[in-house]
PDB file of C-alpha atoms in Angstrom:
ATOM      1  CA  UNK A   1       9.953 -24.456  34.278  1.00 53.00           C
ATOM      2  CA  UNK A   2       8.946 -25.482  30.773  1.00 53.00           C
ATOM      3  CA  UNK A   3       6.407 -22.949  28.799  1.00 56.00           C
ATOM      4  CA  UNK A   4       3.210 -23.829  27.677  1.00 62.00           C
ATOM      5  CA  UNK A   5       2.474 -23.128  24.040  1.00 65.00           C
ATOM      6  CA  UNK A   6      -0.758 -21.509  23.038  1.00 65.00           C
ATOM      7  CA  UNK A   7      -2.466 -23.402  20.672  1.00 68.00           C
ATOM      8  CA  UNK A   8      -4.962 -20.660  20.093  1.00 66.00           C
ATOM      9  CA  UNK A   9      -1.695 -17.956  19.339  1.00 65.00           C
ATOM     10  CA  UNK A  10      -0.934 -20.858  16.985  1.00 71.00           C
ATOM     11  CA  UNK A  11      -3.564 -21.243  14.789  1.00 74.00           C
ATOM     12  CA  UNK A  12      -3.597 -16.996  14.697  1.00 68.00           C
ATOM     13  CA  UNK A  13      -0.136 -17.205  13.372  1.00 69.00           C
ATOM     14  CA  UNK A  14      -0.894 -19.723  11.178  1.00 74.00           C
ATOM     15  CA  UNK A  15      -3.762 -17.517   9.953  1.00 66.00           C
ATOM     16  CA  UNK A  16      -1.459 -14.198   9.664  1.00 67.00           C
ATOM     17  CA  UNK A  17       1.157 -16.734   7.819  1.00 72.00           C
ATOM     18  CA  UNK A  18      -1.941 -18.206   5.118  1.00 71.00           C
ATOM     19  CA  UNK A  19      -3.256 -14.125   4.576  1.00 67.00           C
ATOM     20  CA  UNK A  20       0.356 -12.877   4.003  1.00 64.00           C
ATOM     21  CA  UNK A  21       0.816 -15.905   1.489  1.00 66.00           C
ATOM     22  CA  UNK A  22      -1.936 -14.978  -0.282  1.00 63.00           C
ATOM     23  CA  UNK A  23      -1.945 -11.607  -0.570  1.00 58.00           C
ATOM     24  CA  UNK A  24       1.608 -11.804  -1.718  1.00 55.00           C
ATOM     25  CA  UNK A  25       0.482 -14.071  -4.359  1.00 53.00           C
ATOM     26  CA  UNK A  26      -2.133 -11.185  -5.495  1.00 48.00           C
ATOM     27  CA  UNK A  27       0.314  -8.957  -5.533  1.00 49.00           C
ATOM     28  CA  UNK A  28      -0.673  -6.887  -2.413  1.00 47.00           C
ATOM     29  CA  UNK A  29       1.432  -8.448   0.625  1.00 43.00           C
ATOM     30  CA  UNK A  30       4.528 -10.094   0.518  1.00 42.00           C
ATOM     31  CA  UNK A  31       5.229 -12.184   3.255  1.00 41.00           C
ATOM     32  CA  UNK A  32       7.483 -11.382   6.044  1.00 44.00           C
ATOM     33  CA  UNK A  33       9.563 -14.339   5.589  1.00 41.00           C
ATOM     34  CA  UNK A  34      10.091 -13.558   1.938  1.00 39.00           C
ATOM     35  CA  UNK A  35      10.946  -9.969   1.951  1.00 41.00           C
ATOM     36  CA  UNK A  36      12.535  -8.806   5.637  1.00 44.00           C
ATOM     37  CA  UNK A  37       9.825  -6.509   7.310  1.00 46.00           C
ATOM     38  CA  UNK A  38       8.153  -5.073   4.329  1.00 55.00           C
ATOM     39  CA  UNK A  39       4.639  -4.992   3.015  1.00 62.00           C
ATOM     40  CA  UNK A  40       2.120  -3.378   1.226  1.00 66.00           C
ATOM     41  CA  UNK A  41      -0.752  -1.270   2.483  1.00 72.00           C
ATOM     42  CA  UNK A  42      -4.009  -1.393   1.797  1.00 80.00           C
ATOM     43  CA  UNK A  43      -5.001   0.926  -1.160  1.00 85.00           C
ATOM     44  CA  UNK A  44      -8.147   2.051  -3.354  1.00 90.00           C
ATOM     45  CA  UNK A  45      -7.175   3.231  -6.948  1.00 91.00           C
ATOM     46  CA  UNK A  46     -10.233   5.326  -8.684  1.00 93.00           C
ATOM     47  CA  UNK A  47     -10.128   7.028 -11.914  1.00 92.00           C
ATOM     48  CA  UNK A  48     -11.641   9.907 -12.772  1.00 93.00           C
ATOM     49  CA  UNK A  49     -11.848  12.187 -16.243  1.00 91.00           C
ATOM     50  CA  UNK A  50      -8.953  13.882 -15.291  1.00 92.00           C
ATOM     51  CA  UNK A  51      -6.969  12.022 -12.957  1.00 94.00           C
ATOM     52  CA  UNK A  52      -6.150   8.837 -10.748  1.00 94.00           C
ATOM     53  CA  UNK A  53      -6.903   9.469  -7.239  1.00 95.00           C
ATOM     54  CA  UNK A  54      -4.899   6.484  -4.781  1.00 93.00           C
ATOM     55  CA  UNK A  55      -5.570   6.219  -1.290  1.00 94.00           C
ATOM     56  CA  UNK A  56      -3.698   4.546   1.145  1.00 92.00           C
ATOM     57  CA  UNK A  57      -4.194   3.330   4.385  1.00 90.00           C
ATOM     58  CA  UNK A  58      -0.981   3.947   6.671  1.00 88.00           C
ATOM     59  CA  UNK A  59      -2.244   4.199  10.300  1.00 86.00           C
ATOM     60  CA  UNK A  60       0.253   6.126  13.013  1.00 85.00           C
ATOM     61  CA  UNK A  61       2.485   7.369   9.859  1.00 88.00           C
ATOM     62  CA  UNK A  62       3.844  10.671   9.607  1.00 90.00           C
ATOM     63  CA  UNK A  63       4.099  12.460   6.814  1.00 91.00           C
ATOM     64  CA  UNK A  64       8.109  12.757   6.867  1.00 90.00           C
ATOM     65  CA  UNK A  65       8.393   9.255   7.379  1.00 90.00           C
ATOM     66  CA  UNK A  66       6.239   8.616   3.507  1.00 91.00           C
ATOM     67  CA  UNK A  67       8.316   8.553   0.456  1.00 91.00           C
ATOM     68  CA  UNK A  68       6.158   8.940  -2.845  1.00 92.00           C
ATOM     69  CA  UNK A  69       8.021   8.660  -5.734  1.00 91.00           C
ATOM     70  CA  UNK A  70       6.499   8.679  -9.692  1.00 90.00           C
ATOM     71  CA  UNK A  71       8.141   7.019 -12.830  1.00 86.00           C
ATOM     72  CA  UNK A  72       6.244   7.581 -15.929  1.00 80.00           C
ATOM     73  CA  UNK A  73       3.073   5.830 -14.905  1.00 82.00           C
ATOM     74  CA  UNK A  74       4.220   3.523 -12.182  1.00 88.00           C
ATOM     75  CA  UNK A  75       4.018   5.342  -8.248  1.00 89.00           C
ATOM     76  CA  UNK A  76       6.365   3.417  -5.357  1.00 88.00           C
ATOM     77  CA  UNK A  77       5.168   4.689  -1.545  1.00 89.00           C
ATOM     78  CA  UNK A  78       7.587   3.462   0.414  1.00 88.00           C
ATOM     79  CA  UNK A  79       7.578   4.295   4.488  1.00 88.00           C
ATOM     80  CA  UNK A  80       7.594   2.774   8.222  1.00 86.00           C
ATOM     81  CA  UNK A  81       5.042   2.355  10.525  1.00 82.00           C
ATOM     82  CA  UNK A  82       7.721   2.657  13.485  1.00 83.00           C
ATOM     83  CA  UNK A  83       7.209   0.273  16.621  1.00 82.00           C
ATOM     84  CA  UNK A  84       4.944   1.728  19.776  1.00 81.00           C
ATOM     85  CA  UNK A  85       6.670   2.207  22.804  1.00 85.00           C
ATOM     86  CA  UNK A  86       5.648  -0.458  25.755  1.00 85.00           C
ATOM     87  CA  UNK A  87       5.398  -0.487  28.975  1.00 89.00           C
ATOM     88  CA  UNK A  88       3.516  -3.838  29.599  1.00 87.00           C
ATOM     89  CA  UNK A  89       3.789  -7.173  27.862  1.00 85.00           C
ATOM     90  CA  UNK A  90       2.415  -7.175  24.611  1.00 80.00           C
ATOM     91  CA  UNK A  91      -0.161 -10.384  24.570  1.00 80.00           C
ATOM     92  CA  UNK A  92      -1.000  -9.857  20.290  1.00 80.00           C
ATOM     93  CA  UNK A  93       0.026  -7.800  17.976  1.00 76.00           C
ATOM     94  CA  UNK A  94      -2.063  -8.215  14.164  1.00 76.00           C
ATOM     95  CA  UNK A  95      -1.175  -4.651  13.338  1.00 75.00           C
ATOM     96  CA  UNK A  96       2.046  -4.543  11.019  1.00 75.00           C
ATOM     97  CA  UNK A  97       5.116  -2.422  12.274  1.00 78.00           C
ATOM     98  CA  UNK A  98       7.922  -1.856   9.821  1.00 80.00           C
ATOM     99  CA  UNK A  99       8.728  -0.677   6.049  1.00 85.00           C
ATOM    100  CA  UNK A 100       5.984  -0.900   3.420  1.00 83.00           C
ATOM    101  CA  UNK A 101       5.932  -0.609  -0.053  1.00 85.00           C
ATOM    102  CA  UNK A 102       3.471  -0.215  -2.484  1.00 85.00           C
ATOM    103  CA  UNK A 103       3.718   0.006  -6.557  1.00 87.00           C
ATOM    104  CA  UNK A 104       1.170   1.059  -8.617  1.00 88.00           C
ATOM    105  CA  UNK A 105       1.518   0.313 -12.625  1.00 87.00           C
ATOM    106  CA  UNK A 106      -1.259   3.101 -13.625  1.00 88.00           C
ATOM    107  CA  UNK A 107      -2.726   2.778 -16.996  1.00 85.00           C
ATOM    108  CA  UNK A 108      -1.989   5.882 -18.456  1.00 85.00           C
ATOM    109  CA  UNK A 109       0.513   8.542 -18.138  1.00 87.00           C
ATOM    110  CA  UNK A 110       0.411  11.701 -15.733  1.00 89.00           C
ATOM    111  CA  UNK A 111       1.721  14.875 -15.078  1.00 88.00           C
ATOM    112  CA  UNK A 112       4.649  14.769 -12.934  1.00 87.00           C
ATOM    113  CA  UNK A 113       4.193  18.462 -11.894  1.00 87.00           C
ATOM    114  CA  UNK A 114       0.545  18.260 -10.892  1.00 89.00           C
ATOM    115  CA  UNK A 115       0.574  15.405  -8.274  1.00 90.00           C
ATOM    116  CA  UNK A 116      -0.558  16.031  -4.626  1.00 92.00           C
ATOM    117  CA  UNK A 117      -0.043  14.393  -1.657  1.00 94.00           C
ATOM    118  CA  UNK A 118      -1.873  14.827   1.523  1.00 93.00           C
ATOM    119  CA  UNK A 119      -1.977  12.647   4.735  1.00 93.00           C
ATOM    120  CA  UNK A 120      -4.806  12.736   7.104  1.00 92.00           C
ATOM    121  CA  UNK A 121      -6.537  10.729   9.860  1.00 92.00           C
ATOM    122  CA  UNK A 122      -3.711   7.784   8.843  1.00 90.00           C
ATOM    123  CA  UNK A 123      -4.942   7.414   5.078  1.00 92.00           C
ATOM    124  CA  UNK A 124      -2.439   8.741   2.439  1.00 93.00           C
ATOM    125  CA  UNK A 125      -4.225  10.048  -0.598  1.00 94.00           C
ATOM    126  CA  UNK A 126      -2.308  11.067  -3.952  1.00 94.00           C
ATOM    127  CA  UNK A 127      -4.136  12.953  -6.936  1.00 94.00           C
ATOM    128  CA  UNK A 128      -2.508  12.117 -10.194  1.00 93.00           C
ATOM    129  CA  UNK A 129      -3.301  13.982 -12.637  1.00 92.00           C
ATOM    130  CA  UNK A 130      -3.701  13.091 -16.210  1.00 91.00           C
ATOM    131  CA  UNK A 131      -1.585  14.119 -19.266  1.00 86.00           C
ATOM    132  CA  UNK A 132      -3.475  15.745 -22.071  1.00 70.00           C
ATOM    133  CA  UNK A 133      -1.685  12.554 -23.920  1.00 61.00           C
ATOM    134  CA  UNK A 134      -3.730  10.548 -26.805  1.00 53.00           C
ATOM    135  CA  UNK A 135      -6.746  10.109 -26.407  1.00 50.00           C
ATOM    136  CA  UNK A 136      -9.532   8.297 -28.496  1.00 53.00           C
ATOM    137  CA  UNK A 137     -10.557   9.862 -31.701  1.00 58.00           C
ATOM    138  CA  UNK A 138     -13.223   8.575 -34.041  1.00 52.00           C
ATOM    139  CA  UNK A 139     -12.085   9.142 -37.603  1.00 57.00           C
ATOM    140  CA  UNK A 140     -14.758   9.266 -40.617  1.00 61.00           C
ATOM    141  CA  UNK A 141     -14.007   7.036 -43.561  1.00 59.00           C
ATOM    142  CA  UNK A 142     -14.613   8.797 -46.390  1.00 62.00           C
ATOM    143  CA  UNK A 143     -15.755   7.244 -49.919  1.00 54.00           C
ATOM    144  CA  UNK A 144     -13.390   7.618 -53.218  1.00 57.00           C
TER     145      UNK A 144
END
């Protein structure tokens, strides 16, 4: 018996393919086809006085299954949203399964020993906080 295509599937993957091109070319997804399984979760980065807060949006992750990782002021999360166990036929599936990554090039240096992570209701948040580093300082000129 030959299968009938779905031309309404179709045009969804060739939606899901056009989004994942363009994110990757933002910088935020990289498309399947380019990179094996992985890709980048959606993320807010907010600075405050004293530190960079990042959260993360990783839905059905568990906290062993994040790795957070800091190098002078760039941050890799790397994890795996881990397949669901089916019983029926799965008709769509627009939520991503597999590795992410995510790098974040801060602009300005942090404390490595004051960073927390926390996990909760599936969005990752990290406080950075910020090295007592240089900072801006007016100087007076002073006539001769």
């Amino acid at each position: 018996m030959a299968r009938r295509s779905d031309p309404v599937q179709q045009i969804e993957n060739v939606y899901s393919q056009m989004d994942q091109l363009l994110q990757g070319f933002f910088g935020q997804q990289v498309p399947e086809s380019l990179a094996g399984t992985r890709w980048a979760a959606p993320a807010d980065i907010e600075e405050t006085d004293d530190a960079f807060i990042v959260q993360l949006d990783v839905p059905g992750v568990k906290p062993e299954d994040i790795d957070v990782e800091l190098r002078e002021n760039q941050v890799r999360i790397t994890g795996e949203i881990k397949e669901k166990e089916r019983t029926g036929v799965l008709r769509r599936q627009t939520r991503p399964v597999g590795r992410f990554e995510h790098l974040i090039a801060l602009p300005g240096e942090v404390d490595p020993d004051k960073v927390e992570a926390t996990l909760s209701d599936g969005v990752l948040t990290l406080r950075l906080t910020k090295t007592g580093g240089p900072q801006t300082r007016h100087i007076q000129v002073k006539g001769g």
